[in-house]
């Protein structure tokens, strides 16, 4: 069977239809009830056909909106309009009067919901008072005002009679609101299923009494006494009974009955409120009804609340009594169990106290003797032997199958001498320690049947062996002997196991303390080295900086051409020295970052030796030293650049500390290894400083060394590089005579070099005309200096403080840059990597780029390497920058030529 769109969800339309049908039926019921009550009220109209002192629809309408909601207003409006249209006036006046009746009910219900607790307005005395204020002052004057004004304007009433009509209208609406609304609301909210037989009888009695009192006090059918006024006070009796005994609902019903009798008697000219004027009589009735109904409702609400509170308290007390009884029974049972437990433990209290005392004593010794095991072991053994009611005990330490007695207690002299002479031993498989080694479990056995030498010397009859385990590894044992056959109890065994665990903790604490002390010593040495470095580096870095300041000051004065050239050369030398110091720091950063990857090749060592002679020949002669480099035709297997850096650092260090004599660099063949040696005639290195000199920022405190141009990082770099390459280093030194550093490198077979000769690029080989370089830096002085330098080299430059500014300028020039030079750290937390990638994305190409940074952190080096960019550290040597630029241009041209060749071959 197929379903259509209309019947896919049949439940929702049915539910909606039922709701609409129920809503319409409710409106019809409310409208009919209102119409019937309105017609009955209009039948009693005296002053004007549209103004009645008895108007029950007001109370019903107010109750309907409070109970059913504001959606009931259409029924009230239509019923009021029809009732008024059939009474007097026109359709227009009927609509206007119906509007006033509806507004009266809506405003009254809204105020009750907002201010007087809604449906529960009769639950407390406070909300009853608010309800009375709303009915008397705020709601009922609306209908009276609208109705009276409408009649007067339409000409259906004289303006002179407007006051009497308004008063009559208001009195009728107010009496209805105060009397009818409570009855309808309270009866509607009552649950008939909760009525008991006695409650029904008492409610019937209250209603009957109200009828009797109303009949006696207000009946116009029989002659009353000459003074009928006191009879009105009889109305207090049923109202008090209902308020004190039956609650707000029966009180409201009684008030309605008495109101009906009082109004009947008043209209008939009888009763205590009969007067010459009917309006005056109705005023008296109003005062009477307000006086009896509102206070009685407030009293009944207060009494009902008190009854509810009393019932809740009664239930709470009952529940508390039940819980107290139950808890008392539980406490009695628990007390009995506790007494039984105390009685059971009374016999073992002394033993437990002794065990706790022993444990506390051991812990006290552990805390008071950190790092000392002998006092701890002895205290454990003494307490274990005493509590186990034994006399002899031995604590052994175990390692690699070998046991060594650490502490003995009360052993026989012969057995003690035997243990001393035997020393560390490997136990037999059937001995106590042998079984512990095999099973790692407690050994408890009768040793009297054994005939071994140990049993005879110790006179042991009952033996207890407890293993000392750390991560399931046996590190020792506690062995206790009894010289009579008497098994150890489970509690005694458990206590010895506890001592064994504490012994393991003590051993571990001692190990950790030793490691902590060693680490603390290392940190103290490092801190001392750092302090020494800061003191020495401050001086060493200030030396060339100070000299540079002096040279610049000289250049600002008039100088001869030769003097100016010499001063510029000296200033450049000072800059070069500072660059070397910063490069040392950079080399350490690169090694920390792990960005150096050795390229192991085979090459002749002669090339490096020639490089050393070329680099230091003139410098040693200027210092008055002799440099001798011994030739060698050996080939080695290593990283040519890194090995060259090792040798350069060793020779530079030797030249810095050597003030007289000379330096020798040579090679020796030793089997498959080549020993590259650097000799100097410097002050030598003390024996206790031979390991420290390879630490970072360490310099020997030699007052006669060359203090210009060193940070104590040269040998630290040597040590890290040789570890990276896997080379050994040896040091031989004699104080006052000099030192010899030796690097051991694997010898390779002679042949063609597998590494290209390192050459500086031919700077004239690359044309710079029409090449645009983009410079990104947030420091204006750096932009100006870099742009000026590159301009002198023939490049066209574009400078910008950010990638956004760079893109704007490049767009205006309509030209893509050939190279990007960017600072790593830019403004607003951006990085040069982000700027380069954004510019590449804008042009859809991979533009060669160089990063420049003064941040030597290892993370910066790793980031640049991961992205494939070259990172130069400030201060950058201009020739180094120029060489890198030309290398990037050459690589870019080679890749482009290769791509074009591949494209041509494909075509």
mmCIF file of C-alpha atoms in Angstrom, residues 551 554-555 559-573:
data_model
loop_
_atom_site.group_PDB
_atom_site.id
_atom_site.type_symbol
_atom_site.label_atom_id
_atom_site.label_comp_id
_atom_site.label_asym_id
_atom_site.label_seq_id
_atom_site.Cartn_x
_atom_site.Cartn_y
_atom_site.Cartn_z
ATOM 1 C CA UNK A 551 87.554 53.829 15.062
ATOM 2 C CA UNK A 554 88.404 58.729 14.362
ATOM 3 C CA UNK A 555 86.557 58.566 11.041
ATOM 4 C CA UNK A 559 92.003 62.169 8.217
ATOM 5 C CA UNK A 560 94.448 61.707 5.432
ATOM 6 C CA UNK A 561 93.413 59.181 2.734
ATOM 7 C CA UNK A 562 95.896 56.538 3.892
ATOM 8 C CA UNK A 563 94.927 57.041 7.537
ATOM 9 C CA UNK A 564 91.211 56.827 6.655
ATOM 10 C CA UNK A 565 91.744 53.589 4.717
ATOM 11 C CA UNK A 566 93.748 52.093 7.590
ATOM 12 C CA UNK A 567 91.092 53.107 10.142
ATOM 13 C CA UNK A 568 88.303 51.587 7.991
ATOM 14 C CA UNK A 569 90.268 48.345 7.733
ATOM 15 C CA UNK A 570 90.715 48.252 11.496
ATOM 16 C CA UNK A 571 86.995 48.933 12.044
ATOM 17 C CA UNK A 572 86.163 46.089 9.661
ATOM 18 C CA UNK A 573 88.543 43.876 11.640
#
